Short mmCIF file of C-alpha atoms in Angstrom, two decimals:
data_model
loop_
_atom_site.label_atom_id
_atom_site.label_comp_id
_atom_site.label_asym_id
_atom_site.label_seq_id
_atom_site.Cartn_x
_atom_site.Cartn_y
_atom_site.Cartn_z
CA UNK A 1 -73.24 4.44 15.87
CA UNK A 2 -72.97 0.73 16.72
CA UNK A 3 -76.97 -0.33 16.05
CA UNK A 4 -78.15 3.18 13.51
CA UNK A 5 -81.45 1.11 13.23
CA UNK A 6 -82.23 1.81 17.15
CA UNK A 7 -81.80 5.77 15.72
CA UNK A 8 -84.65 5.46 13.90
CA UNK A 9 -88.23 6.45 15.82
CA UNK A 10 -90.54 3.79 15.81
CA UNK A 11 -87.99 1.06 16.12
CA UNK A 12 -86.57 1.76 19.05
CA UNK A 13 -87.82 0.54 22.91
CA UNK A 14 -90.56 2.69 23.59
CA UNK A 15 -90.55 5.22 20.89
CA UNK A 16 -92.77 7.96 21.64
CA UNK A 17 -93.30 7.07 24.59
CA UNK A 18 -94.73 3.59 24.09
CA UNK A 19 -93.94 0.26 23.19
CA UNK A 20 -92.90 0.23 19.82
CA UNK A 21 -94.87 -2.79 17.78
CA UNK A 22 -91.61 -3.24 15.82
CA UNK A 23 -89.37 -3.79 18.49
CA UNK A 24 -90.16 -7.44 20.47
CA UNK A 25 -87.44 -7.60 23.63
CA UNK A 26 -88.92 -11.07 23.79
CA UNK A 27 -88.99 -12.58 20.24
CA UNK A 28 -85.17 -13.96 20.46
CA UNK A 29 -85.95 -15.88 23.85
CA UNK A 30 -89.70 -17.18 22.15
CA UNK A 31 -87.19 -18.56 19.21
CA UNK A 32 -84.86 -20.00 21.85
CA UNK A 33 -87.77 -21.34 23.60
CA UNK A 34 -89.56 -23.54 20.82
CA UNK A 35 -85.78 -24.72 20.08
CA UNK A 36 -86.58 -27.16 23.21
CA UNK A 37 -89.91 -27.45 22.19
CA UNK A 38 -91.74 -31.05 21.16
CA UNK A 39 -92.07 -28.97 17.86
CA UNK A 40 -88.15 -28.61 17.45
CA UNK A 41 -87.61 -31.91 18.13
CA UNK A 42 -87.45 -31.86 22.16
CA UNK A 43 -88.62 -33.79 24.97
CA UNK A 44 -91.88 -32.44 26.05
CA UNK A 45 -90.28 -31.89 29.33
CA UNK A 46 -87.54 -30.12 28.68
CA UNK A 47 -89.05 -26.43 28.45
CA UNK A 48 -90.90 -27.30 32.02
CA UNK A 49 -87.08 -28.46 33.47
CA UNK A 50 -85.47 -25.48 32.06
CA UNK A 51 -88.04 -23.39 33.91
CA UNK A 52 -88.15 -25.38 37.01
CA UNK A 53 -83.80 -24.79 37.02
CA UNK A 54 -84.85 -20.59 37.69
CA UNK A 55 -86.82 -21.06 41.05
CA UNK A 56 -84.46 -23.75 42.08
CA UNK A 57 -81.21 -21.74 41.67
CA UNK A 58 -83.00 -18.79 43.79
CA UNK A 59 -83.94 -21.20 46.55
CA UNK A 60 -80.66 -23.02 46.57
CA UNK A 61 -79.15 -19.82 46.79
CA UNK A 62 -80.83 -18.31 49.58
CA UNK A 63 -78.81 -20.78 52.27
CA UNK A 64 -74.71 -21.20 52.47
CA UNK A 65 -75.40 -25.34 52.13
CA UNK A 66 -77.35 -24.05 48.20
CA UNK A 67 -74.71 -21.86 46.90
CA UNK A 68 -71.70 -23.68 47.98
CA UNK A 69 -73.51 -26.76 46.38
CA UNK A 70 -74.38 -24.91 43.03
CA UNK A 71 -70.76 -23.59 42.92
CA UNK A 72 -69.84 -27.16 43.17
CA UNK A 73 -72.03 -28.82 40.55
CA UNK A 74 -71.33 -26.07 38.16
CA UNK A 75 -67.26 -25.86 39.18
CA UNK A 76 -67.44 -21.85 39.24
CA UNK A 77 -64.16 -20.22 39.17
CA UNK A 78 -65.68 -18.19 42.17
CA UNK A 79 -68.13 -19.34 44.63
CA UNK A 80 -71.62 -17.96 44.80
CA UNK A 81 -71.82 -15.39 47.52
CA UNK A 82 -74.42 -14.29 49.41
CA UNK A 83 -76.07 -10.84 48.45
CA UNK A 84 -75.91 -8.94 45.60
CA UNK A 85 -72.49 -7.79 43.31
CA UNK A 86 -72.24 -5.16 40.94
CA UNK A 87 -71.90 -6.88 38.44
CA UNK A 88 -75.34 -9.40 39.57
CA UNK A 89 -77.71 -7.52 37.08
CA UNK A 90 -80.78 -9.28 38.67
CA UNK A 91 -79.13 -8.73 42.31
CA UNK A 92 -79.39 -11.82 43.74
CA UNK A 93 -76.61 -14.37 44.15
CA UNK A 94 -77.39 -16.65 41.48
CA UNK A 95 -78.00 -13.70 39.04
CA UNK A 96 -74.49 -14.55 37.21
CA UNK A 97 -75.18 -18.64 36.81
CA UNK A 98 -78.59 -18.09 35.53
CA UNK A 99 -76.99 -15.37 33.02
CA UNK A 100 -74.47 -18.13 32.05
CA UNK A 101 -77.32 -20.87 31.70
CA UNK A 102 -78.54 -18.63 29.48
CA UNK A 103 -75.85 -18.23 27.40
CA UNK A 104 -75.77 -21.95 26.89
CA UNK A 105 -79.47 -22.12 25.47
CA UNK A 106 -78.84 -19.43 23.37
CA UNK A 107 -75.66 -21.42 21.87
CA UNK A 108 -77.31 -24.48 21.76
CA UNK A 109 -80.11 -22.65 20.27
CA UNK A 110 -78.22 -21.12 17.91
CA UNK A 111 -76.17 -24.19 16.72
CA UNK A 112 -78.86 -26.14 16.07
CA UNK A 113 -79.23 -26.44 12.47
CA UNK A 114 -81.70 -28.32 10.71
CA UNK A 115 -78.95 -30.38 9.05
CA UNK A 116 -75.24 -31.53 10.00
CA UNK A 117 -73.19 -28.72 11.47
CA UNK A 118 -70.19 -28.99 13.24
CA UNK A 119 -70.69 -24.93 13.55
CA UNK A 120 -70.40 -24.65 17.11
#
């Protein structure tokens, strides 16, 4: 009742079976991409950086030393623990920061207009 579009076959994930060609999981996050992109404006490393911060919150968070110094740098209200929580949808420890990172892209991603804006 929330999304009635997803009720309709052939836009929903995997309609019939298969991939639906009308339905791209991946467009939003190829849209947040290019937002850091040379062609939006952005340093030509920052998409590299950005994807460099992924393997380097799993390794940091495979030691005590790494996750009590992520928790630091990123003040979490709770530290990083080792293993997985319920509520770690990837199931490792950094699982949460990496969903809040990217929470922030999408915001700044969203907020940035192509004129003045004090939207966000």
């Amino acid at each position: 009742a929330s999304a009635p579009v997803l009720a309709f076959d052939g836009l929903r994930r995997g309609g019939r079976g298969k991939a639906s060609p009308l339905f791209d999981g991946n467009a939003f996050w190829r849209v947040v991409t290019r937002d850091a992109s040379p062609a939006a404006g952005a340093h030509a490393d920052c998409i590299p950086a950005v994807r460099a911060t992924w393997e380097a919150i799993d390794s940091a968070t495979g030691s005590a030393a790494g996750r009590a110094e992520l928790s630091s740098v990123f003040r979490l209200c709770e530290p990083l623990r080792e293993g997985a929580s319920p509520s770690d949808a990837e199931g490792g420890a950094g699982a949460r920061l990496k969903a809040l990172l990217l929470n922030v892209f999408d915001t700044l991603a969203m907020g940035n207009f192509p004129y003045a804006s004090n939207y966000l």
